[in-house]
PDB file of N, CA and C in Angstrom:
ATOM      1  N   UNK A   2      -6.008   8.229   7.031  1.00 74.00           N
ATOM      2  CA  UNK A   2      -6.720   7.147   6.396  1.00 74.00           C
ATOM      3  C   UNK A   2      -8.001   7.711   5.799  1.00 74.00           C
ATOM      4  N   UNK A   3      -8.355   7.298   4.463  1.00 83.00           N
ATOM      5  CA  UNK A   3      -9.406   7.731   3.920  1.00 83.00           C
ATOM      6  C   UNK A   3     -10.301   6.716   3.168  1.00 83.00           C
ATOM      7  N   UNK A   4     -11.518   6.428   3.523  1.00 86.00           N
ATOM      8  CA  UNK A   4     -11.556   5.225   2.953  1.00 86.00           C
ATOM      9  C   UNK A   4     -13.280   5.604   2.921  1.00 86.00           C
ATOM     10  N   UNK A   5     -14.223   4.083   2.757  1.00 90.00           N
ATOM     11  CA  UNK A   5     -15.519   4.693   2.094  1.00 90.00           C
ATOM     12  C   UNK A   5     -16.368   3.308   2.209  1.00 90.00           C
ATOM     13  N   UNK A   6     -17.581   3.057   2.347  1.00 93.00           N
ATOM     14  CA  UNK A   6     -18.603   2.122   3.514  1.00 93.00           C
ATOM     15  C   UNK A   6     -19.654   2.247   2.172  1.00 93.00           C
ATOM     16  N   UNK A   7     -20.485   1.158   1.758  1.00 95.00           N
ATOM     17  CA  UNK A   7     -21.430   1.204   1.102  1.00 95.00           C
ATOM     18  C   UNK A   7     -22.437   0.066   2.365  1.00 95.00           C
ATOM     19  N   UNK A   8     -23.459   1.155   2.509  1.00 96.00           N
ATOM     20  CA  UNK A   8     -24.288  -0.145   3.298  1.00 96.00           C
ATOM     21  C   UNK A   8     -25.518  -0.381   2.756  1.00 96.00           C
ATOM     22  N   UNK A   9     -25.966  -1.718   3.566  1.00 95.00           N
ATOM     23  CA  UNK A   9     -27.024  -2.278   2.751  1.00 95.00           C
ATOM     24  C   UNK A   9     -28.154  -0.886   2.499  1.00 95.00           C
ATOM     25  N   UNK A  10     -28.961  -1.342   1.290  1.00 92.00           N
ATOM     26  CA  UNK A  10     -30.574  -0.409   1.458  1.00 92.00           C
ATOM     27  C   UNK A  10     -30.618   0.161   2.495  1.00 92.00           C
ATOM     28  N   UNK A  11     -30.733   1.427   2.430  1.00 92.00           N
ATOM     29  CA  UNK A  11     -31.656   2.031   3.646  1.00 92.00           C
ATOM     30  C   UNK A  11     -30.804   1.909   4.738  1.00 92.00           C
ATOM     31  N   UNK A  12     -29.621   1.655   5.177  1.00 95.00           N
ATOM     32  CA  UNK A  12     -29.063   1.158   6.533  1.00 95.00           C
ATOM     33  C   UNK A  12     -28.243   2.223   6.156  1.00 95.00           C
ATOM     34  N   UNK A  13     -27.891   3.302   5.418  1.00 93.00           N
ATOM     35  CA  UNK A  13     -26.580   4.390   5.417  1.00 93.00           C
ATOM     36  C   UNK A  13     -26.838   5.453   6.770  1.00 93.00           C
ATOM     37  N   UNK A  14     -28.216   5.643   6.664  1.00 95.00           N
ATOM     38  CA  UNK A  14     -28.409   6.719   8.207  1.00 95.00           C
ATOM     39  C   UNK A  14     -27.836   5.856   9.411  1.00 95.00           C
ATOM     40  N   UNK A  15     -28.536   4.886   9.386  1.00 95.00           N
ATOM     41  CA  UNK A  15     -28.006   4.118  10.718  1.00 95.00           C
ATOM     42  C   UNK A  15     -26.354   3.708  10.413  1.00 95.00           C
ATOM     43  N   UNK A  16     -25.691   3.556   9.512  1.00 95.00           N
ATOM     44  CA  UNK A  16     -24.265   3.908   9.457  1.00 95.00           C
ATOM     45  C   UNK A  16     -23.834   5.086   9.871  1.00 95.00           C
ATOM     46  N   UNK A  17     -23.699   5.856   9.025  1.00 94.00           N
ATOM     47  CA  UNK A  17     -23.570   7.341   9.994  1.00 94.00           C
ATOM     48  C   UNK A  17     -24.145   7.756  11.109  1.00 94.00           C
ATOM     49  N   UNK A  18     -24.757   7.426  12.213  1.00 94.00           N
ATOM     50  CA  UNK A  18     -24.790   7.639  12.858  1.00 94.00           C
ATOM     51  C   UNK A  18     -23.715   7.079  14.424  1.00 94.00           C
ATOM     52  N   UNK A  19     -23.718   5.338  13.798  1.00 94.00           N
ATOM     53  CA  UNK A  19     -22.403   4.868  14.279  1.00 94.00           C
ATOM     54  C   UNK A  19     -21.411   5.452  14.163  1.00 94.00           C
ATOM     55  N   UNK A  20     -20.590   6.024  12.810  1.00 92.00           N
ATOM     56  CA  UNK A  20     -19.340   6.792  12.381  1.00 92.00           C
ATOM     57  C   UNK A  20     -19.697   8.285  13.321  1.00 92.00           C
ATOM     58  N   UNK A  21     -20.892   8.804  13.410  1.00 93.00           N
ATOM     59  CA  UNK A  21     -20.389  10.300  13.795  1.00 93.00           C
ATOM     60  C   UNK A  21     -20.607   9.944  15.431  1.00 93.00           C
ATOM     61  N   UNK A  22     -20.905   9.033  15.957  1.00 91.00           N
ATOM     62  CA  UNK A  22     -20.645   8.548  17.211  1.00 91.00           C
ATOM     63  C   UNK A  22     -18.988   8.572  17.807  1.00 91.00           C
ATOM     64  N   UNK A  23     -18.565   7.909  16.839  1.00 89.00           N
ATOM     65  CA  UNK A  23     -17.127   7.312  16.878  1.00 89.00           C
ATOM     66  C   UNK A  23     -16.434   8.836  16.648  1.00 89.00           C
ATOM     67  N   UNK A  24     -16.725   9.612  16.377  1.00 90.00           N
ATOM     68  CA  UNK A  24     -16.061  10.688  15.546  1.00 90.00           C
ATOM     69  C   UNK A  24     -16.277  11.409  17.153  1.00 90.00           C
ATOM     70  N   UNK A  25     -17.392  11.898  17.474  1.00 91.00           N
ATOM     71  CA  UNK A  25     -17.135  12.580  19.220  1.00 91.00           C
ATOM     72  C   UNK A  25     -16.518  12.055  19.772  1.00 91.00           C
ATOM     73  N   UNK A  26     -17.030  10.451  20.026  1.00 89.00           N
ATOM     74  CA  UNK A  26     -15.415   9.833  21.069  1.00 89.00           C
ATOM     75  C   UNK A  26     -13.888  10.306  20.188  1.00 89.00           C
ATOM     76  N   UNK A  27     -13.388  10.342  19.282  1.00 87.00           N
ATOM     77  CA  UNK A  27     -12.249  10.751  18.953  1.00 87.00           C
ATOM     78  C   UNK A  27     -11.945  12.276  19.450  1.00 87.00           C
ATOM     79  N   UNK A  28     -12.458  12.941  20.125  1.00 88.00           N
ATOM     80  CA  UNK A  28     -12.251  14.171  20.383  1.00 88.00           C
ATOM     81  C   UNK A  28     -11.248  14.110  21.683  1.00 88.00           C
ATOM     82  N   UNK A  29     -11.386  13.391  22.233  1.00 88.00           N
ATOM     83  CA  UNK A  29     -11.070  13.237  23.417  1.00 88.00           C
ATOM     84  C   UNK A  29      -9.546  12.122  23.419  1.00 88.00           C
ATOM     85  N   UNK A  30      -9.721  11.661  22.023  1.00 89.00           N
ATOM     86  CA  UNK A  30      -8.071  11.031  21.574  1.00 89.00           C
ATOM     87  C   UNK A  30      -6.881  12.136  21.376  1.00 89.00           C
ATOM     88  N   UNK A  31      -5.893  12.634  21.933  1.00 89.00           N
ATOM     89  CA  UNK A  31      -4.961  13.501  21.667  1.00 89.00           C
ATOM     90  C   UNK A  31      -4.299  13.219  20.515  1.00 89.00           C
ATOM     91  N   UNK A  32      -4.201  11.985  20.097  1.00 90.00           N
ATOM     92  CA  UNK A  32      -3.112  11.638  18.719  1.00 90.00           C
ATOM     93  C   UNK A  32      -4.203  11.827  17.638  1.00 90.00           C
ATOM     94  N   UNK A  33      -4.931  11.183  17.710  1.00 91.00           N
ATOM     95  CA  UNK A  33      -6.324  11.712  16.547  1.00 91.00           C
ATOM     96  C   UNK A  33      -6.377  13.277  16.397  1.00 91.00           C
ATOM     97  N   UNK A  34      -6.110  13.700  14.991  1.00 90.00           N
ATOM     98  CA  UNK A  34      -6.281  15.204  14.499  1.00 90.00           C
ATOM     99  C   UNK A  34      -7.544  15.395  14.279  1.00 90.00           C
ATOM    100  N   UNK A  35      -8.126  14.219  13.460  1.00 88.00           N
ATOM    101  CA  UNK A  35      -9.213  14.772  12.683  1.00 88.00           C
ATOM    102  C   UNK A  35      -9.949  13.609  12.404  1.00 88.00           C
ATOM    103  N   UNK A  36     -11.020  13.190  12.325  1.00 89.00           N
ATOM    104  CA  UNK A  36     -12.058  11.860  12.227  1.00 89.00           C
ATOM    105  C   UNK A  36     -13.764  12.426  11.336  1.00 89.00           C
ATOM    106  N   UNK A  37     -13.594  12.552  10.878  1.00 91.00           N
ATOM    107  CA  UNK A  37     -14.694  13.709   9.458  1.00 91.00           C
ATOM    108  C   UNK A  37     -15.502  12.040   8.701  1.00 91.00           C
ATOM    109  N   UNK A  38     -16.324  12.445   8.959  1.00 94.00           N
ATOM    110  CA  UNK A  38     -17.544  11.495   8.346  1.00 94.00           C
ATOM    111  C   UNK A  38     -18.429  12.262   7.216  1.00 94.00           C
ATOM    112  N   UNK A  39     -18.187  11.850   6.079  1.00 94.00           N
ATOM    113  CA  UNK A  39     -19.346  12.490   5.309  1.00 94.00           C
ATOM    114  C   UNK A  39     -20.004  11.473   3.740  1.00 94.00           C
ATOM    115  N   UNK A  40     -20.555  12.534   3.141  1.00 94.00           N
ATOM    116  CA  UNK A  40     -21.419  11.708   2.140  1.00 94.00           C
ATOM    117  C   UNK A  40     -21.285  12.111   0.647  1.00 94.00           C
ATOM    118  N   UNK A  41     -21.389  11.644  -0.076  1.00 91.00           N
ATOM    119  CA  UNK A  41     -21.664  11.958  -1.189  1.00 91.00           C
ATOM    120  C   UNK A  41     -23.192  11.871  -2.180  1.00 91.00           C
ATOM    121  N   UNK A  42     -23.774  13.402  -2.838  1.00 92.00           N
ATOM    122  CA  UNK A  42     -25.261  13.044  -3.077  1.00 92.00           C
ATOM    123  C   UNK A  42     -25.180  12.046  -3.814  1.00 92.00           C
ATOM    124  N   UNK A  43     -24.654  11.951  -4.904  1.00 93.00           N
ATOM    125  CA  UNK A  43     -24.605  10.789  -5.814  1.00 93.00           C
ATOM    126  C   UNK A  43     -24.700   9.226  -5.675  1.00 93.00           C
ATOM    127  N   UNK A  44     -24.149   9.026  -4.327  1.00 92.00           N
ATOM    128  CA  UNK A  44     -24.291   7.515  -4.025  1.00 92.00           C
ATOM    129  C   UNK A  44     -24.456   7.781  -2.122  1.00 92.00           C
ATOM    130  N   UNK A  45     -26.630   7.512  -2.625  1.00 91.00           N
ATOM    131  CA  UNK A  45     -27.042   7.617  -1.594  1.00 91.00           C
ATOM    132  C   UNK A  45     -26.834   6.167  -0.311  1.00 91.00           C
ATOM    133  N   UNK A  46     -26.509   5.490  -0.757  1.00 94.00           N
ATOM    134  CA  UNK A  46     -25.816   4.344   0.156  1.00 94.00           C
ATOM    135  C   UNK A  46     -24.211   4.326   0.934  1.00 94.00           C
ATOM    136  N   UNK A  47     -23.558   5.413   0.346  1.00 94.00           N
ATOM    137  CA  UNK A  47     -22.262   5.530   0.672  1.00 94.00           C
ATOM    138  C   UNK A  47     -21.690   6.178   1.957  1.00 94.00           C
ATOM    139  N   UNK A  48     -21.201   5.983   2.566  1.00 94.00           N
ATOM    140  CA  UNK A  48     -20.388   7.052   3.799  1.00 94.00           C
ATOM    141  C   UNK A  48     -18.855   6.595   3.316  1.00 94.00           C
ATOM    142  N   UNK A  49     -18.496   8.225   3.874  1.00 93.00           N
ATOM    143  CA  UNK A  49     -17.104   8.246   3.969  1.00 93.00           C
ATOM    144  C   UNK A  49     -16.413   8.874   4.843  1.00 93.00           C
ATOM    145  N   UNK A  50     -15.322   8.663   4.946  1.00 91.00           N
ATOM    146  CA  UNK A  50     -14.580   8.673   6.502  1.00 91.00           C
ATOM    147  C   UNK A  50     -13.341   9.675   5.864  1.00 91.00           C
ATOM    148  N   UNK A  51     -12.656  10.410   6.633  1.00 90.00           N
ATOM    149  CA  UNK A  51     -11.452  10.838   6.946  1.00 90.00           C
ATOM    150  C   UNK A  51     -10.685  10.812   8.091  1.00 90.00           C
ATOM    151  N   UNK A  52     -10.077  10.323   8.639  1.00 90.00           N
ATOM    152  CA  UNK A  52      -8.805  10.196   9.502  1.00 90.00           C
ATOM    153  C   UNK A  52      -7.315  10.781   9.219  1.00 90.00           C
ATOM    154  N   UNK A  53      -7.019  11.390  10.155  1.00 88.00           N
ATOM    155  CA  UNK A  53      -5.937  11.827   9.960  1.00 88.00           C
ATOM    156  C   UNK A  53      -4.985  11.656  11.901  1.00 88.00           C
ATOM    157  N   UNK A  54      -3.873  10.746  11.920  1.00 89.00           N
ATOM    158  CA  UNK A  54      -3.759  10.929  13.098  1.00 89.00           C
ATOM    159  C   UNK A  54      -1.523  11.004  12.908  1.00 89.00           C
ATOM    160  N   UNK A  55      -1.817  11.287  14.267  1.00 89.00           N
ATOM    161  CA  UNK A  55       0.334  11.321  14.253  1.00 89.00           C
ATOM    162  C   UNK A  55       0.720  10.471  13.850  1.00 89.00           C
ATOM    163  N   UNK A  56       0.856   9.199  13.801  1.00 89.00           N
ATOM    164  CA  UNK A  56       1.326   8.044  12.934  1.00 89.00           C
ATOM    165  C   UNK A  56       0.419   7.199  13.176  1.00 89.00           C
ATOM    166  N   UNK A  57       1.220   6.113  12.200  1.00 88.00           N
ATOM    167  CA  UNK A  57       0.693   4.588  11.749  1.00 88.00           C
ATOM    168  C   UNK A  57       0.330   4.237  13.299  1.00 88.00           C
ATOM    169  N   UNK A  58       1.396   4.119  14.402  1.00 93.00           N
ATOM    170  CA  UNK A  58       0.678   3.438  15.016  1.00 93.00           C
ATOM    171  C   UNK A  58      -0.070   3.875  16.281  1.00 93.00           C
ATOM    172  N   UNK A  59      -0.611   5.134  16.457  1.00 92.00           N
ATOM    173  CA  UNK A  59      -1.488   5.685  17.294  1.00 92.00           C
ATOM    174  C   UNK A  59      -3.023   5.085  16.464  1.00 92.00           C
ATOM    175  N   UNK A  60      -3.064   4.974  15.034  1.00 90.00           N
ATOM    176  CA  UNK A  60      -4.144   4.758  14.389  1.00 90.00           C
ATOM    177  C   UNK A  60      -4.533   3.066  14.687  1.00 90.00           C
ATOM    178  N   UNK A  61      -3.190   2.741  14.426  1.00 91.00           N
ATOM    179  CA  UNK A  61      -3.310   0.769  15.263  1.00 91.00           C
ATOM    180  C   UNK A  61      -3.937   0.435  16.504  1.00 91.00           C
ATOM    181  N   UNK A  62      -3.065   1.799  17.377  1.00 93.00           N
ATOM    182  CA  UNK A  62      -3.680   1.428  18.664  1.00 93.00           C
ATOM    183  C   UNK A  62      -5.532   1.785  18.661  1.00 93.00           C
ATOM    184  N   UNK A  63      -5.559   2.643  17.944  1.00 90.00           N
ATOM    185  CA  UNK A  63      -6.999   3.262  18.298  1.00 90.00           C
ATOM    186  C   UNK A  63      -8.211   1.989  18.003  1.00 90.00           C
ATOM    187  N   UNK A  64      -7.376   1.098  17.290  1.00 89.00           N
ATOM    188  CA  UNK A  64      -8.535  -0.371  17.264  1.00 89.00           C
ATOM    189  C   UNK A  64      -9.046  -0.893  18.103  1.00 89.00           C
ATOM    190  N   UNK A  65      -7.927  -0.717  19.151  1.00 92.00           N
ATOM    191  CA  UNK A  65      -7.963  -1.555  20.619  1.00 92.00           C
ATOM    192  C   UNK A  65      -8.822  -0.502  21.496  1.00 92.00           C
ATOM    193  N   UNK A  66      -9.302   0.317  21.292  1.00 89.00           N
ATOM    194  CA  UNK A  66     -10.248   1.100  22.211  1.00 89.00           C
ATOM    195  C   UNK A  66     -11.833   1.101  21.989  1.00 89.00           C
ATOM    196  N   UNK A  67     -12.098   0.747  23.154  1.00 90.00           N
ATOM    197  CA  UNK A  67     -13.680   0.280  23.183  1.00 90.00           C
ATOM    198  C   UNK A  67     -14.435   0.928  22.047  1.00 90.00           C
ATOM    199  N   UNK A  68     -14.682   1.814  22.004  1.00 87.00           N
ATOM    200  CA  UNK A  68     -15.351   2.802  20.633  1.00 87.00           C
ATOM    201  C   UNK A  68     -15.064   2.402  19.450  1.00 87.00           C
ATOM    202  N   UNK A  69     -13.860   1.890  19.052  1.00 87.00           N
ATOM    203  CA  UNK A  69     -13.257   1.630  17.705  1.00 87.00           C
ATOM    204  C   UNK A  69     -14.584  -0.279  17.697  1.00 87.00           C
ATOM    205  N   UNK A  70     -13.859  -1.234  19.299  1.00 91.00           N
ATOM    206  CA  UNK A  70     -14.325  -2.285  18.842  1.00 91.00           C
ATOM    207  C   UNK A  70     -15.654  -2.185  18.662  1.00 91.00           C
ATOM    208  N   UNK A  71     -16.661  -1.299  19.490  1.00 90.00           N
ATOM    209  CA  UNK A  71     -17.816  -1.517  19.093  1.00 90.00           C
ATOM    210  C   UNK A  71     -18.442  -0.923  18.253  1.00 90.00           C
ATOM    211  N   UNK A  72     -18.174  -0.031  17.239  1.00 88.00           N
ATOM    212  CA  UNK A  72     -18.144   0.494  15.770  1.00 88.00           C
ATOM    213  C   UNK A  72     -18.268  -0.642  14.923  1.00 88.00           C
ATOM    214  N   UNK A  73     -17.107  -1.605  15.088  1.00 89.00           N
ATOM    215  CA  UNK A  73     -17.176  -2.762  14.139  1.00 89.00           C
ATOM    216  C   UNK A  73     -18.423  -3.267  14.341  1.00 89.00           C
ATOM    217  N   UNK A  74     -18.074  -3.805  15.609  1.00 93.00           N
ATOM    218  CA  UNK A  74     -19.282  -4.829  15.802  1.00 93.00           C
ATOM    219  C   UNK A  74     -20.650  -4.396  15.492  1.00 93.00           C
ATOM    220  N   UNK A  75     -21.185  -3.109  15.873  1.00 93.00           N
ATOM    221  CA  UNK A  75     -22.417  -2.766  15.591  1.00 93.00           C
ATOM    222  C   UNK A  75     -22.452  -2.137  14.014  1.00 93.00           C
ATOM    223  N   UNK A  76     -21.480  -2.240  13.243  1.00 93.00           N
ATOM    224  CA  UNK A  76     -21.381  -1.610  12.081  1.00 93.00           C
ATOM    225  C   UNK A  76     -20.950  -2.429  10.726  1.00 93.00           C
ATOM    226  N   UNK A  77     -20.375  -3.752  11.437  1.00 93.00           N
ATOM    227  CA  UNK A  77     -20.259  -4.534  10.218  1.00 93.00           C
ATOM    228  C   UNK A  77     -21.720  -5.417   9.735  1.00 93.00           C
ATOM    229  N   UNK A  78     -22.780  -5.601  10.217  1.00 95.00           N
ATOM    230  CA  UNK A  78     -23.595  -6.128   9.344  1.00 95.00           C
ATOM    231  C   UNK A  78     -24.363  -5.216   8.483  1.00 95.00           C
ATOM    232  N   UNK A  79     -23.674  -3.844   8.728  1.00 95.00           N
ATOM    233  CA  UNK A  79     -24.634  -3.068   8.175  1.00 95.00           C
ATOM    234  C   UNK A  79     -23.695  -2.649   6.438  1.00 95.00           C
ATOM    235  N   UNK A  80     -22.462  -3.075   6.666  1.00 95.00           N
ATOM    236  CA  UNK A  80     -21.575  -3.264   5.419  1.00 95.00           C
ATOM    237  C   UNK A  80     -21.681  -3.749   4.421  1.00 95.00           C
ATOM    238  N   UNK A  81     -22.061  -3.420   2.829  1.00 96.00           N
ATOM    239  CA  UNK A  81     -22.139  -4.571   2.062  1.00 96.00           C
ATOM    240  C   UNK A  81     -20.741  -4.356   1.342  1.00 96.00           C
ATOM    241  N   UNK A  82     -19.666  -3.397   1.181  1.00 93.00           N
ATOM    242  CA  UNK A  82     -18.518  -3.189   0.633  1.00 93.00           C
ATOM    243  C   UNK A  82     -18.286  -2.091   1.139  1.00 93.00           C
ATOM    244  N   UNK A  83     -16.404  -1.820   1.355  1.00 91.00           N
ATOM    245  CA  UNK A  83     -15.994  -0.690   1.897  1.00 91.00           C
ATOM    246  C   UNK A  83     -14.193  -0.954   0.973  1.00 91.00           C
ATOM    247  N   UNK A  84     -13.829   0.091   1.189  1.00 90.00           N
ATOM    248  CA  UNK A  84     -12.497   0.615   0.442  1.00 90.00           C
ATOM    249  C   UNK A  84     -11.522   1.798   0.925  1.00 90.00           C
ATOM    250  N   UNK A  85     -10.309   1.429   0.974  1.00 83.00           N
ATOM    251  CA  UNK A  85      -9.552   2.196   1.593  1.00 83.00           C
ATOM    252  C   UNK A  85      -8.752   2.816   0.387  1.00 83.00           C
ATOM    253  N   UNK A  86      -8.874   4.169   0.811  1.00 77.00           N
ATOM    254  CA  UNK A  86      -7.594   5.125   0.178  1.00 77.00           C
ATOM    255  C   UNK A  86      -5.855   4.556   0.321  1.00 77.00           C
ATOM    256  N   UNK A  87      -5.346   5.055  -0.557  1.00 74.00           N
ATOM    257  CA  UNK A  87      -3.881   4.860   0.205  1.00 74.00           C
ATOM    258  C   UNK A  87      -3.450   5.675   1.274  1.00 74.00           C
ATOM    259  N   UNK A  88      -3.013   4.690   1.916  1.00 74.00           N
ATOM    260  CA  UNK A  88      -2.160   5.699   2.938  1.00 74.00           C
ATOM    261  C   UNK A  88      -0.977   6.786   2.494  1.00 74.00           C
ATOM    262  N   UNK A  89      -1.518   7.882   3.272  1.00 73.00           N
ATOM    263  CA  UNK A  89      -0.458   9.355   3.038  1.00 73.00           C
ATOM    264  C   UNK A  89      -0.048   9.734   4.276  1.00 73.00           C
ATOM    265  N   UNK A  90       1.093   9.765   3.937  1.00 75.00           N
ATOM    266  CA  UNK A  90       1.950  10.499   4.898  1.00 75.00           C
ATOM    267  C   UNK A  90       2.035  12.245   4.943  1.00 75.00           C
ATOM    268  N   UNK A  91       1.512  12.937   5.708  1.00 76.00           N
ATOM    269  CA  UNK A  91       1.190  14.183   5.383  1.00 76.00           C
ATOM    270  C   UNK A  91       2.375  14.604   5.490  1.00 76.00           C
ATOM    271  N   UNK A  92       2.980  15.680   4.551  1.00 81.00           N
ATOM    272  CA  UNK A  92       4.497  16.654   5.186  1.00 81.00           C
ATOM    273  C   UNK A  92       3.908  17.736   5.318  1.00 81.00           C
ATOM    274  N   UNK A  93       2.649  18.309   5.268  1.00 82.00           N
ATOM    275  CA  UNK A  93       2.615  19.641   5.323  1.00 82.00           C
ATOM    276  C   UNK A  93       1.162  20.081   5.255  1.00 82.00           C
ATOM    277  N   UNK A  94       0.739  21.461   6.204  1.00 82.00           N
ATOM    278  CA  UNK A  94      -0.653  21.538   5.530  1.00 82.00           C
ATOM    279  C   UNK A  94      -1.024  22.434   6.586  1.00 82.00           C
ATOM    280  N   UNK A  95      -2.496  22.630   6.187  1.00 77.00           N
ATOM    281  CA  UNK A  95      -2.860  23.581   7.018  1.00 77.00           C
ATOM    282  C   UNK A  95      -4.895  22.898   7.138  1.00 77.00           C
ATOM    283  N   UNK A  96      -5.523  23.199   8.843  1.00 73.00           N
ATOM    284  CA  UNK A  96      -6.514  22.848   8.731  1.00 73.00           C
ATOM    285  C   UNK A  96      -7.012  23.763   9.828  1.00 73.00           C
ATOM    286  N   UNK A  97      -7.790  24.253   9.384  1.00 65.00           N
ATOM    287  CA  UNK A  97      -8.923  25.038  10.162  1.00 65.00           C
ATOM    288  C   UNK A  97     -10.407  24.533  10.488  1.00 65.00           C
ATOM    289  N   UNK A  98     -10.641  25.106  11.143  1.00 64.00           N
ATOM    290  CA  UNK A  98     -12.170  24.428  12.226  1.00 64.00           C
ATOM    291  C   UNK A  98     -12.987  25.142  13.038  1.00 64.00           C
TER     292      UNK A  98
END
């Protein structure tokens, strides 16, 4: 899943800091590959996310885990628009770290 967070004025640090929160707790998810938070200079209000996990529904379940719900909660007023990539099905690849 790849998708992208515009938050209000001034609230993008305190966004990312929620997302790279969420991103250590994913370390400790075995089906979660990869959870990458980053930015773009150009649009200093923006965060963006990468996810990559074994399927559709290890990523479903991961809603239902405390970290995921309280991400929302402490992270949606800080939302003024967000957008999702399409979903890809990876066949192949390589990732180093």
């Amino acid at each position: 899943m790849n998708g992208n967070f515009v938050a209000s004025s001034g609230k993008d640090a305190l966004l990312r800091q929620y997302l790279l929160e969420a991103s250590k707790a994913m370390e400790a998810v075995d089906n979660c590959y990869c959870y990458f938070v980053g930015v773009n200079e150009e649009e200093p209000d923006a965060v963006y996310m990468h996810e990559l996990w074994e399927n559709q529904a290890a990523h479903r379940a991961s809603l239902e885990l405390d970290v995921f719900k309280n991400l929302i909660e402490k992270a949606k007023p800080l939302i003024v628009t967000m957008s999702n990539d399409p979903v890809l099905i990876i066949i192949e690849g390589k990732a180093s770290f």
